[in-house]
Amino acid sequence: MTLSAAMALAAPAPAGAEDTEPAVVVNGTFSSPLVPSGQTFQAGIDGWTGGGRVSAARAAHPQGHQAAGLGWNGSISTQLRGVRAGATVTLSWDDNPDNCTAQGSGKRPYSLTVAGAAGQPLYLATNDAIGKANWFLGRTYSFTAPADAPQITFAVAAAQNISNCPVQIANVAAKQTVAQLAPSDPCAGGGASSPACKDVADNKDQIAKCPPTDRDCLAGVAGDGKAEKDGIAKETQAVDDFGKVPRDQDPNKAASDLCALPNALTAGVKPGDAVVPPSDWWFC
């Protein structure tokens, strides 16, 4: 495909403004691992297959991100974890032609593929090359997930597969609207004779015979509550009996009732056995 043809198809699908729930893009800022100090490029990206990392200094992204370079084996791929088939997804990212391309050499084409989705791949192109970073911020593409954890791939043609002058992708993120699951019908298809379908039919029959508005019928199912009522009555009586127990008593009588034990302990003590006679020790 010529560059002009790629540019003609470069407009992504409209963003799905309704997609607001987070979807996981592992290492979407390409910050792991960091490119070692003093180096510009390094192969490999955690959580992605293919490609390499571009240092933050070389990428010169407005937000200071490292970038992924499509110049090692020509592509990078990952799966959008936490996305289920049928969800609508809005993918967002930034792209850059790199500073190695001379001003006037035009846009640099690349593609985005969502495995299994219709209309793939999507052909795109960076901003014009101007001899320095020229990031396009916030490209978006919306699609319906064709499978759980769909795989996405950014790729370049052989002519753009240059390790020291790669097309760059940065700040990949995604949001989704989770597909609403319809309640399953155990009687659908060949399930008419299944135990689950029979249970559903039996339940419907029981409800029809004993609707929630029929008090007499429900009493026959749930009982008249006699055991519960008797239990409540017993608890009420116990509380009443507890409240009737007298708790006020003459202090002298109470003290006398307590004297039995100390008197038993001191009964054998003679007046000469202690400096203070036991009778003077206490009330008793």
PDB file of C-alpha atoms in Angstrom:
ATOM      1  CA  MET A   1       0.000   0.000   0.000  1.00  0.00           C
ATOM      2  CA  THR A   2       1.356   3.444  -0.888  1.00  0.00           C
ATOM      3  CA  LEU A   3       1.760   6.143   1.729  1.00  0.00           C
ATOM      4  CA  SER A   4      -1.031   8.210   0.162  1.00  0.00           C
ATOM      5  CA  ALA A   5      -3.384   5.217   0.335  1.00  0.00           C
ATOM      6  CA  ALA A   6      -2.462   4.632   3.965  1.00  0.00           C
ATOM      7  CA  MET A   7      -3.159   8.268   4.752  1.00  0.00           C
ATOM      8  CA  ALA A   8      -6.536   8.034   3.014  1.00  0.00           C
ATOM      9  CA  LEU A   9      -7.513   5.278   5.444  1.00  0.00           C
ATOM     10  CA  ALA A  10      -5.880   6.853   8.465  1.00  0.00           C
ATOM     11  CA  ALA A  11      -9.031   8.142  10.199  1.00  0.00           C
ATOM     12  CA  PRO A  12      -9.901   5.771  13.068  1.00  0.00           C
ATOM     13  CA  ALA A  13     -13.427   4.724  13.907  1.00  0.00           C
ATOM     14  CA  PRO A  14     -15.396   7.217  16.031  1.00  0.00           C
ATOM     15  CA  ALA A  15     -14.647   7.049  19.747  1.00  0.00           C
ATOM     16  CA  GLY A  16     -17.279   5.407  21.908  1.00  0.00           C
ATOM     17  CA  ALA A  17     -18.072   8.182  24.365  1.00  0.00           C
ATOM     18  CA  GLU A  18     -20.192   5.774  26.385  1.00  0.00           C
ATOM     19  CA  ASP A  19     -17.204   3.562  27.239  1.00  0.00           C
ATOM     20  CA  THR A  20     -16.312   4.670  30.759  1.00  0.00           C
ATOM     21  CA  GLU A  21     -15.354   1.553  32.714  1.00  0.00           C
ATOM     22  CA  PRO A  22     -11.621   0.780  32.949  1.00  0.00           C
ATOM     23  CA  ALA A  23     -10.046  -1.979  30.889  1.00  0.00           C
ATOM     24  CA  VAL A  24      -6.563  -3.281  31.651  1.00  0.00           C
ATOM     25  CA  VAL A  25      -3.720  -2.462  29.270  1.00  0.00           C
ATOM     26  CA  VAL A  26      -0.634  -4.010  30.843  1.00  0.00           C
ATOM     27  CA  ASN A  27       2.318  -1.587  30.843  1.00  0.00           C
ATOM     28  CA  GLY A  28       0.438   0.790  28.568  1.00  0.00           C
ATOM     29  CA  THR A  29       2.961   3.577  29.227  1.00  0.00           C
ATOM     30  CA  PHE A  30       5.855   1.259  28.284  1.00  0.00           C
ATOM     31  CA  SER A  31       7.685   2.297  31.439  1.00  0.00           C
ATOM     32  CA  SER A  32       8.779  -1.231  32.360  1.00  0.00           C
ATOM     33  CA  PRO A  33      11.601  -1.811  32.273  1.00  0.00           C
ATOM     34  CA  LEU A  34      13.240   1.587  32.056  1.00  0.00           C
ATOM     35  CA  VAL A  35      15.744   2.100  29.273  1.00  0.00           C
ATOM     36  CA  PRO A  36      19.153   2.153  31.039  1.00  0.00           C
ATOM     37  CA  SER A  37      20.776   5.513  31.523  1.00  0.00           C
ATOM     38  CA  GLY A  38      22.903   6.489  28.532  1.00  0.00           C
ATOM     39  CA  GLN A  39      20.942   4.261  26.113  1.00  0.00           C
ATOM     40  CA  THR A  40      18.306   5.320  23.592  1.00  0.00           C
ATOM     41  CA  PHE A  41      16.683   2.027  22.616  1.00  0.00           C
ATOM     42  CA  GLN A  42      16.315  -1.401  24.179  1.00  0.00           C
ATOM     43  CA  ALA A  43      14.507  -4.459  22.844  1.00  0.00           C
ATOM     44  CA  GLY A  44      11.557  -5.995  24.703  1.00  0.00           C
ATOM     45  CA  ILE A  45       8.549  -4.593  26.577  1.00  0.00           C
ATOM     46  CA  ASP A  46       7.042  -6.124  29.703  1.00  0.00           C
ATOM     47  CA  GLY A  47       3.513  -7.379  29.010  1.00  0.00           C
ATOM     48  CA  TRP A  48       3.904  -7.060  25.224  1.00  0.00           C
ATOM     49  CA  THR A  49       5.224  -9.267  22.447  1.00  0.00           C
ATOM     50  CA  GLY A  50       7.755  -7.782  20.035  1.00  0.00           C
ATOM     51  CA  GLY A  51       9.083  -4.258  19.627  1.00  0.00           C
ATOM     52  CA  GLY A  52      11.369  -2.339  21.919  1.00  0.00           C
ATOM     53  CA  ARG A  53      11.450   0.608  24.275  1.00  0.00           C
ATOM     54  CA  VAL A  54      12.458   4.159  23.374  1.00  0.00           C
ATOM     55  CA  SER A  55      13.940   6.248  26.196  1.00  0.00           C
ATOM     56  CA  ALA A  56      11.930   9.169  27.502  1.00  0.00           C
ATOM     57  CA  ALA A  57      14.658  11.535  26.307  1.00  0.00           C
ATOM     58  CA  ARG A  58      14.502  10.258  22.716  1.00  0.00           C
ATOM     59  CA  ALA A  59      10.709   9.965  22.663  1.00  0.00           C
ATOM     60  CA  ALA A  60      10.290  13.531  23.962  1.00  0.00           C
ATOM     61  CA  HIS A  61       6.642  12.788  24.795  1.00  0.00           C
ATOM     62  CA  PRO A  62       4.863  15.845  26.278  1.00  0.00           C
ATOM     63  CA  GLN A  63       4.034  13.822  29.409  1.00  0.00           C
ATOM     64  CA  GLY A  64       7.517  12.326  29.749  1.00  0.00           C
ATOM     65  CA  HIS A  65       6.567   8.746  28.854  1.00  0.00           C
ATOM     66  CA  GLN A  66       8.838   6.149  27.365  1.00  0.00           C
ATOM     67  CA  ALA A  67       7.558   4.879  24.020  1.00  0.00           C
ATOM     68  CA  ALA A  68       7.292   1.583  22.196  1.00  0.00           C
ATOM     69  CA  GLY A  69       9.221   1.416  18.943  1.00  0.00           C
ATOM     70  CA  LEU A  70       7.845  -0.580  15.990  1.00  0.00           C
ATOM     71  CA  GLY A  71      11.338  -1.113  14.602  1.00  0.00           C
ATOM     72  CA  TRP A  72      12.616  -4.447  15.873  1.00  0.00           C
ATOM     73  CA  ASN A  73      10.359  -7.111  14.388  1.00  0.00           C
ATOM     74  CA  GLY A  74       7.853  -4.598  13.048  1.00  0.00           C
ATOM     75  CA  SER A  75       5.025  -5.028  15.571  1.00  0.00           C
ATOM     76  CA  ILE A  76       3.960  -5.049  19.221  1.00  0.00           C
ATOM     77  CA  SER A  77       1.020  -7.048  20.612  1.00  0.00           C
ATOM     78  CA  THR A  78      -0.813  -7.454  23.898  1.00  0.00           C
ATOM     79  CA  GLN A  79      -4.176  -8.643  25.207  1.00  0.00           C
ATOM     80  CA  LEU A  80      -6.760  -6.397  26.845  1.00  0.00           C
ATOM     81  CA  ARG A  81      -7.306  -8.248  30.088  1.00  0.00           C
ATOM     82  CA  GLY A  82     -10.628  -7.896  31.840  1.00  0.00           C
ATOM     83  CA  VAL A  83     -12.496  -7.373  28.574  1.00  0.00           C
ATOM     84  CA  ARG A  84     -15.201  -9.939  27.789  1.00  0.00           C
ATOM     85  CA  ALA A  85     -16.611 -10.806  24.387  1.00  0.00           C
ATOM     86  CA  GLY A  86     -19.400  -8.415  23.381  1.00  0.00           C
ATOM     87  CA  ALA A  87     -18.100  -5.439  25.360  1.00  0.00           C
ATOM     88  CA  THR A  88     -17.638  -2.198  23.477  1.00  0.00           C
ATOM     89  CA  VAL A  89     -14.109  -0.876  23.881  1.00  0.00           C
ATOM     90  CA  THR A  90     -12.494   2.477  23.174  1.00  0.00           C
ATOM     91  CA  LEU A  91      -8.741   2.216  22.741  1.00  0.00           C
ATOM     92  CA  SER A  92      -6.595   5.356  22.953  1.00  0.00           C
ATOM     93  CA  TRP A  93      -2.907   5.984  22.267  1.00  0.00           C
ATOM     94  CA  ASP A  94      -0.360   8.537  20.998  1.00  0.00           C
ATOM     95  CA  ASP A  95       1.969   8.208  17.973  1.00  0.00           C
ATOM     96  CA  ASN A  96       5.159   9.917  16.767  1.00  0.00           C
ATOM     97  CA  PRO A  97       7.225   9.725  13.541  1.00  0.00           C
ATOM     98  CA  ASP A  98      10.491  10.056  15.586  1.00  0.00           C
ATOM     99  CA  ASN A  99      13.089  12.798  15.235  1.00  0.00           C
ATOM    100  CA  CYS A 100      15.271  10.837  12.813  1.00  0.00           C
ATOM    101  CA  THR A 101      13.061  11.594   9.821  1.00  0.00           C
ATOM    102  CA  ALA A 102      13.789  14.789   7.929  1.00  0.00           C
ATOM    103  CA  GLN A 103      11.296  17.569   7.608  1.00  0.00           C
ATOM    104  CA  GLY A 104       9.204  17.198   4.469  1.00  0.00           C
ATOM    105  CA  SER A 105       9.404  13.398   4.318  1.00  0.00           C
ATOM    106  CA  GLY A 106       5.709  13.133   5.185  1.00  0.00           C
ATOM    107  CA  LYS A 107       3.722  10.928   7.488  1.00  0.00           C
ATOM    108  CA  ARG A 108       4.814   7.454   8.561  1.00  0.00           C
ATOM    109  CA  PRO A 109       2.190   4.710   8.090  1.00  0.00           C
ATOM    110  CA  TYR A 110       1.381   1.924  10.545  1.00  0.00           C
ATOM    111  CA  SER A 111      -1.623  -0.272  11.348  1.00  0.00           C
ATOM    112  CA  LEU A 112      -3.741  -1.373  14.277  1.00  0.00           C
ATOM    113  CA  THR A 113      -5.335  -4.819  14.314  1.00  0.00           C
ATOM    114  CA  VAL A 114      -7.873  -6.154  16.800  1.00  0.00           C
ATOM    115  CA  ALA A 115      -7.745  -9.915  16.277  1.00  0.00           C
ATOM    116  CA  GLY A 116     -11.076 -11.266  15.065  1.00  0.00           C
ATOM    117  CA  ALA A 117     -12.793  -7.888  14.720  1.00  0.00           C
ATOM    118  CA  ALA A 118     -14.411  -6.758  11.488  1.00  0.00           C
ATOM    119  CA  GLY A 119     -12.697  -4.277   9.209  1.00  0.00           C
ATOM    120  CA  GLN A 120      -9.147  -5.136  10.231  1.00  0.00           C
ATOM    121  CA  PRO A 121      -6.424  -4.027   9.989  1.00  0.00           C
ATOM    122  CA  LEU A 122      -7.006  -0.315  10.495  1.00  0.00           C
ATOM    123  CA  TYR A 123      -4.446   1.698   8.506  1.00  0.00           C
ATOM    124  CA  LEU A 124      -3.112   4.834  10.191  1.00  0.00           C
ATOM    125  CA  ALA A 125      -0.299   7.378   9.841  1.00  0.00           C
ATOM    126  CA  THR A 126       1.642   9.602  12.220  1.00  0.00           C
ATOM    127  CA  ASN A 127       1.868  13.362  12.060  1.00  0.00           C
ATOM    128  CA  ASP A 128       4.301  14.773   9.493  1.00  0.00           C
ATOM    129  CA  ALA A 129       7.982  14.178  10.097  1.00  0.00           C
ATOM    130  CA  ILE A 130       9.655  17.472  11.021  1.00  0.00           C
ATOM    131  CA  GLY A 131      13.108  16.381  12.216  1.00  0.00           C
ATOM    132  CA  LYS A 132      12.000  16.288  15.866  1.00  0.00           C
ATOM    133  CA  ALA A 133       9.258  14.714  17.962  1.00  0.00           C
ATOM    134  CA  ASN A 134       5.808  15.467  16.554  1.00  0.00           C
ATOM    135  CA  TRP A 135       3.383  13.556  18.731  1.00  0.00           C
ATOM    136  CA  PHE A 136      -0.310  13.116  17.926  1.00  0.00           C
ATOM    137  CA  LEU A 137      -1.990  12.843  21.331  1.00  0.00           C
ATOM    138  CA  GLY A 138      -5.207  10.950  21.894  1.00  0.00           C
ATOM    139  CA  ARG A 139      -5.929   8.823  18.858  1.00  0.00           C
ATOM    140  CA  THR A 140      -8.945   6.623  19.520  1.00  0.00           C
ATOM    141  CA  TYR A 141     -10.562   3.572  18.004  1.00  0.00           C
ATOM    142  CA  SER A 142     -13.793   1.910  19.162  1.00  0.00           C
ATOM    143  CA  PHE A 143     -14.801  -1.688  18.534  1.00  0.00           C
ATOM    144  CA  THR A 144     -16.858  -4.552  19.877  1.00  0.00           C
ATOM    145  CA  ALA A 145     -14.692  -7.217  21.510  1.00  0.00           C
ATOM    146  CA  PRO A 146     -14.866 -10.364  19.353  1.00  0.00           C
ATOM    147  CA  ALA A 147     -13.565 -12.563  22.195  1.00  0.00           C
ATOM    148  CA  ASP A 148     -12.472 -12.455  25.813  1.00  0.00           C
ATOM    149  CA  ALA A 149      -9.181 -10.572  26.290  1.00  0.00           C
ATOM    150  CA  PRO A 150      -8.896  -9.548  22.628  1.00  0.00           C
ATOM    151  CA  GLN A 151      -5.403  -9.146  21.205  1.00  0.00           C
ATOM    152  CA  ILE A 152      -4.345  -5.811  19.733  1.00  0.00           C
ATOM    153  CA  THR A 153      -1.347  -5.314  17.447  1.00  0.00           C
ATOM    154  CA  PHE A 154       0.406  -2.187  16.222  1.00  0.00           C
ATOM    155  CA  ALA A 155       2.570  -2.913  13.166  1.00  0.00           C
ATOM    156  CA  VAL A 156       4.584  -1.310  10.373  1.00  0.00           C
ATOM    157  CA  ALA A 157       5.455  -2.517   6.890  1.00  0.00           C
ATOM    158  CA  ALA A 158       8.987  -3.707   6.138  1.00  0.00           C
ATOM    159  CA  ALA A 159      10.086  -0.299   4.845  1.00  0.00           C
ATOM    160  CA  GLN A 160       9.343   1.253   8.252  1.00  0.00           C
ATOM    161  CA  ASN A 161      10.875  -1.581  10.313  1.00  0.00           C
ATOM    162  CA  ILE A 162      13.942   0.398  11.391  1.00  0.00           C
ATOM    163  CA  SER A 163      15.313  -0.235  14.890  1.00  0.00           C
ATOM    164  CA  ASN A 164      17.197   3.080  15.202  1.00  0.00           C
ATOM    165  CA  CYS A 165      14.382   5.138  13.631  1.00  0.00           C
ATOM    166  CA  PRO A 166      11.123   3.513  14.744  1.00  0.00           C
ATOM    167  CA  VAL A 167       7.559   4.686  14.474  1.00  0.00           C
ATOM    168  CA  GLN A 168       6.634   5.237  18.118  1.00  0.00           C
ATOM    169  CA  ILE A 169       3.496   4.411  20.119  1.00  0.00           C
ATOM    170  CA  ALA A 170       2.924   5.675  23.673  1.00  0.00           C
ATOM    171  CA  ASN A 171       0.363   5.952  26.460  1.00  0.00           C
ATOM    172  CA  VAL A 172      -1.963   3.131  25.382  1.00  0.00           C
ATOM    173  CA  ALA A 173      -5.170   2.954  27.446  1.00  0.00           C
ATOM    174  CA  ALA A 174      -8.655   1.470  27.109  1.00  0.00           C
ATOM    175  CA  LYS A 175     -12.161   1.871  28.512  1.00  0.00           C
ATOM    176  CA  GLN A 176     -15.162  -0.338  27.994  1.00  0.00           C
ATOM    177  CA  THR A 177     -18.873  -0.838  28.405  1.00  0.00           C
ATOM    178  CA  VAL A 178     -19.428  -4.360  29.661  1.00  0.00           C
ATOM    179  CA  ALA A 179     -21.858  -6.456  27.621  1.00  0.00           C
ATOM    180  CA  GLN A 180     -25.104  -7.197  29.441  1.00  0.00           C
ATOM    181  CA  LEU A 181     -25.590 -10.930  29.772  1.00  0.00           C
ATOM    182  CA  ALA A 182     -29.109 -12.143  29.002  1.00  0.00           C
ATOM    183  CA  PRO A 183     -30.486 -14.591  31.568  1.00  0.00           C
ATOM    184  CA  SER A 184     -30.054 -18.108  30.319  1.00  0.00           C
ATOM    185  CA  ASP A 185     -33.140 -20.199  29.578  1.00  0.00           C
ATOM    186  CA  PRO A 186     -32.566 -23.807  30.662  1.00  0.00           C
ATOM    187  CA  CYS A 187     -35.441 -24.882  28.412  1.00  0.00           C
ATOM    188  CA  ALA A 188     -34.009 -23.307  25.237  1.00  0.00           C
ATOM    189  CA  GLY A 189     -32.699 -25.412  22.398  1.00  0.00           C
ATOM    190  CA  GLY A 190     -32.353 -29.046  23.361  1.00  0.00           C
ATOM    191  CA  GLY A 191     -32.813 -28.375  27.085  1.00  0.00           C
ATOM    192  CA  ALA A 192     -36.563 -28.993  27.207  1.00  0.00           C
ATOM    193  CA  SER A 193     -36.103 -32.381  28.854  1.00  0.00           C
ATOM    194  CA  SER A 194     -33.288 -31.340  31.211  1.00  0.00           C
ATOM    195  CA  PRO A 195     -33.693 -31.469  35.030  1.00  0.00           C
ATOM    196  CA  ALA A 196     -33.150 -27.684  35.217  1.00  0.00           C
ATOM    197  CA  CYS A 197     -36.013 -27.066  32.785  1.00  0.00           C
ATOM    198  CA  LYS A 198     -38.252 -29.451  34.762  1.00  0.00           C
ATOM    199  CA  ASP A 199     -37.423 -27.534  37.971  1.00  0.00           C
ATOM    200  CA  VAL A 200     -38.410 -24.265  36.315  1.00  0.00           C
ATOM    201  CA  ALA A 201     -41.719 -25.751  35.177  1.00  0.00           C
ATOM    202  CA  ASP A 202     -42.402 -27.194  38.634  1.00  0.00           C
ATOM    203  CA  ASN A 203     -41.658 -23.849  40.283  1.00  0.00           C
ATOM    204  CA  LYS A 204     -43.991 -22.015  37.908  1.00  0.00           C
ATOM    205  CA  ASP A 205     -46.701 -24.604  38.641  1.00  0.00           C
ATOM    206  CA  GLN A 206     -46.283 -24.208  42.405  1.00  0.00           C
ATOM    207  CA  ILE A 207     -46.465 -20.415  42.144  1.00  0.00           C
ATOM    208  CA  ALA A 208     -49.597 -20.662  40.024  1.00  0.00           C
ATOM    209  CA  LYS A 209     -51.219 -22.937  42.611  1.00  0.00           C
ATOM    210  CA  CYS A 210     -50.175 -20.789  45.561  1.00  0.00           C
ATOM    211  CA  PRO A 211     -49.808 -17.117  44.552  1.00  0.00           C
ATOM    212  CA  PRO A 212     -48.271 -14.669  47.048  1.00  0.00           C
ATOM    213  CA  THR A 213     -51.682 -12.968  47.486  1.00  0.00           C
ATOM    214  CA  ASP A 214     -53.349 -16.146  48.847  1.00  0.00           C
ATOM    215  CA  ARG A 215     -52.853 -15.921  52.648  1.00  0.00           C
ATOM    216  CA  ASP A 216     -54.541 -19.254  53.367  1.00  0.00           C
ATOM    217  CA  CYS A 217     -52.364 -21.089  50.861  1.00  0.00           C
ATOM    218  CA  LEU A 218     -49.182 -19.473  52.147  1.00  0.00           C
ATOM    219  CA  ALA A 219     -50.132 -20.414  55.704  1.00  0.00           C
ATOM    220  CA  GLY A 220     -50.258 -24.036  54.604  1.00  0.00           C
ATOM    221  CA  VAL A 221     -46.728 -23.745  53.186  1.00  0.00           C
ATOM    222  CA  ALA A 222     -45.079 -21.620  55.848  1.00  0.00           C
ATOM    223  CA  GLY A 223     -47.189 -22.715  58.837  1.00  0.00           C
ATOM    224  CA  ASP A 224     -49.181 -20.536  61.244  1.00  0.00           C
ATOM    225  CA  GLY A 225     -46.121 -19.413  63.211  1.00  0.00           C
ATOM    226  CA  LYS A 226     -47.292 -21.069  66.479  1.00  0.00           C
ATOM    227  CA  ALA A 227     -43.818 -22.204  67.507  1.00  0.00           C
ATOM    228  CA  GLU A 228     -42.404 -18.751  66.895  1.00  0.00           C
ATOM    229  CA  LYS A 229     -45.233 -17.075  68.798  1.00  0.00           C
ATOM    230  CA  ASP A 230     -44.799 -19.461  71.771  1.00  0.00           C
ATOM    231  CA  GLY A 231     -41.087 -18.714  71.851  1.00  0.00           C
ATOM    232  CA  ILE A 232     -41.707 -14.962  71.860  1.00  0.00           C
ATOM    233  CA  ALA A 233     -44.234 -15.379  74.707  1.00  0.00           C
ATOM    234  CA  LYS A 234     -41.678 -17.338  76.791  1.00  0.00           C
ATOM    235  CA  GLU A 235     -39.023 -14.684  76.255  1.00  0.00           C
ATOM    236  CA  THR A 236     -41.483 -11.961  77.251  1.00  0.00           C
ATOM    237  CA  GLN A 237     -42.401 -13.844  80.478  1.00  0.00           C
ATOM    238  CA  ALA A 238     -38.738 -14.364  81.332  1.00  0.00           C
ATOM    239  CA  VAL A 239     -38.077 -10.635  81.008  1.00  0.00           C
ATOM    240  CA  ASP A 240     -41.071  -9.875  83.231  1.00  0.00           C
ATOM    241  CA  ASP A 241     -39.925 -12.368  85.890  1.00  0.00           C
ATOM    242  CA  PHE A 242     -36.434 -10.932  85.856  1.00  0.00           C
ATOM    243  CA  GLY A 243     -37.826  -7.458  86.433  1.00  0.00           C
ATOM    244  CA  LYS A 244     -39.761  -8.616  89.498  1.00  0.00           C
ATOM    245  CA  VAL A 245     -36.697  -9.868  91.392  1.00  0.00           C
ATOM    246  CA  PRO A 246     -36.141  -7.531  94.448  1.00  0.00           C
ATOM    247  CA  ARG A 247     -32.753  -5.836  94.398  1.00  0.00           C
ATOM    248  CA  ASP A 248     -33.008  -3.531  97.458  1.00  0.00           C
ATOM    249  CA  GLN A 249     -31.927  -4.900 100.892  1.00  0.00           C
ATOM    250  CA  ASP A 250     -31.093  -3.514 104.355  1.00  0.00           C
ATOM    251  CA  PRO A 251     -27.266  -3.078 104.534  1.00  0.00           C
ATOM    252  CA  ASN A 252     -27.007  -4.573 108.055  1.00  0.00           C
ATOM    253  CA  LYS A 253     -28.946  -7.655 107.000  1.00  0.00           C
ATOM    254  CA  ALA A 254     -26.773  -8.070 103.941  1.00  0.00           C
ATOM    255  CA  ALA A 255     -23.617  -7.774 106.076  1.00  0.00           C
ATOM    256  CA  SER A 256     -24.952 -10.344 108.543  1.00  0.00           C
ATOM    257  CA  ASP A 257     -25.560 -12.773 105.702  1.00  0.00           C
ATOM    258  CA  LEU A 258     -21.906 -12.429 104.734  1.00  0.00           C
ATOM    259  CA  CYS A 259     -20.611 -13.120 108.263  1.00  0.00           C
ATOM    260  CA  ALA A 260     -20.931 -16.878 108.113  1.00  0.00           C
ATOM    261  CA  LEU A 261     -17.615 -17.389 106.329  1.00  0.00           C
ATOM    262  CA  PRO A 262     -15.350 -15.079 108.365  1.00  0.00           C
ATOM    263  CA  ASN A 263     -16.936 -16.329 111.603  1.00  0.00           C
ATOM    264  CA  ALA A 264     -16.144 -19.901 110.600  1.00  0.00           C
ATOM    265  CA  LEU A 265     -12.524 -18.946 109.927  1.00  0.00           C
ATOM    266  CA  THR A 266     -12.044 -17.133 113.210  1.00  0.00           C
ATOM    267  CA  ALA A 267     -14.080 -19.403 115.485  1.00  0.00           C
ATOM    268  CA  GLY A 268     -10.999 -21.164 116.818  1.00  0.00           C
ATOM    269  CA  VAL A 269      -8.948 -18.033 117.407  1.00  0.00           C
ATOM    270  CA  LYS A 270      -8.631 -17.207 121.137  1.00  0.00           C
ATOM    271  CA  PRO A 271      -8.335 -13.645 122.494  1.00  0.00           C
ATOM    272  CA  GLY A 272      -4.688 -14.168 123.351  1.00  0.00           C
ATOM    273  CA  ASP A 273      -3.844 -15.431 119.853  1.00  0.00           C
ATOM    274  CA  ALA A 274      -4.007 -11.967 118.263  1.00  0.00           C
ATOM    275  CA  VAL A 275      -3.128  -8.440 119.300  1.00  0.00           C
ATOM    276  CA  VAL A 276      -6.520  -7.267 118.076  1.00  0.00           C
ATOM    277  CA  PRO A 277      -9.370  -9.590 119.046  1.00  0.00           C
ATOM    278  CA  PRO A 278     -11.221 -11.126 116.088  1.00  0.00           C
ATOM    279  CA  SER A 279     -14.421  -9.499 117.284  1.00  0.00           C
ATOM    280  CA  ASP A 280     -12.864  -6.117 116.508  1.00  0.00           C
ATOM    281  CA  TRP A 281     -11.677  -7.025 113.011  1.00  0.00           C
ATOM    282  CA  TRP A 282     -14.919  -6.379 111.220  1.00  0.00           C
ATOM    283  CA  PHE A 283     -18.662  -6.019 111.509  1.00  0.00           C
ATOM    284  CA  CYS A 284     -19.032  -9.691 112.430  1.00  0.00           C
TER     285      CYS A 284
END
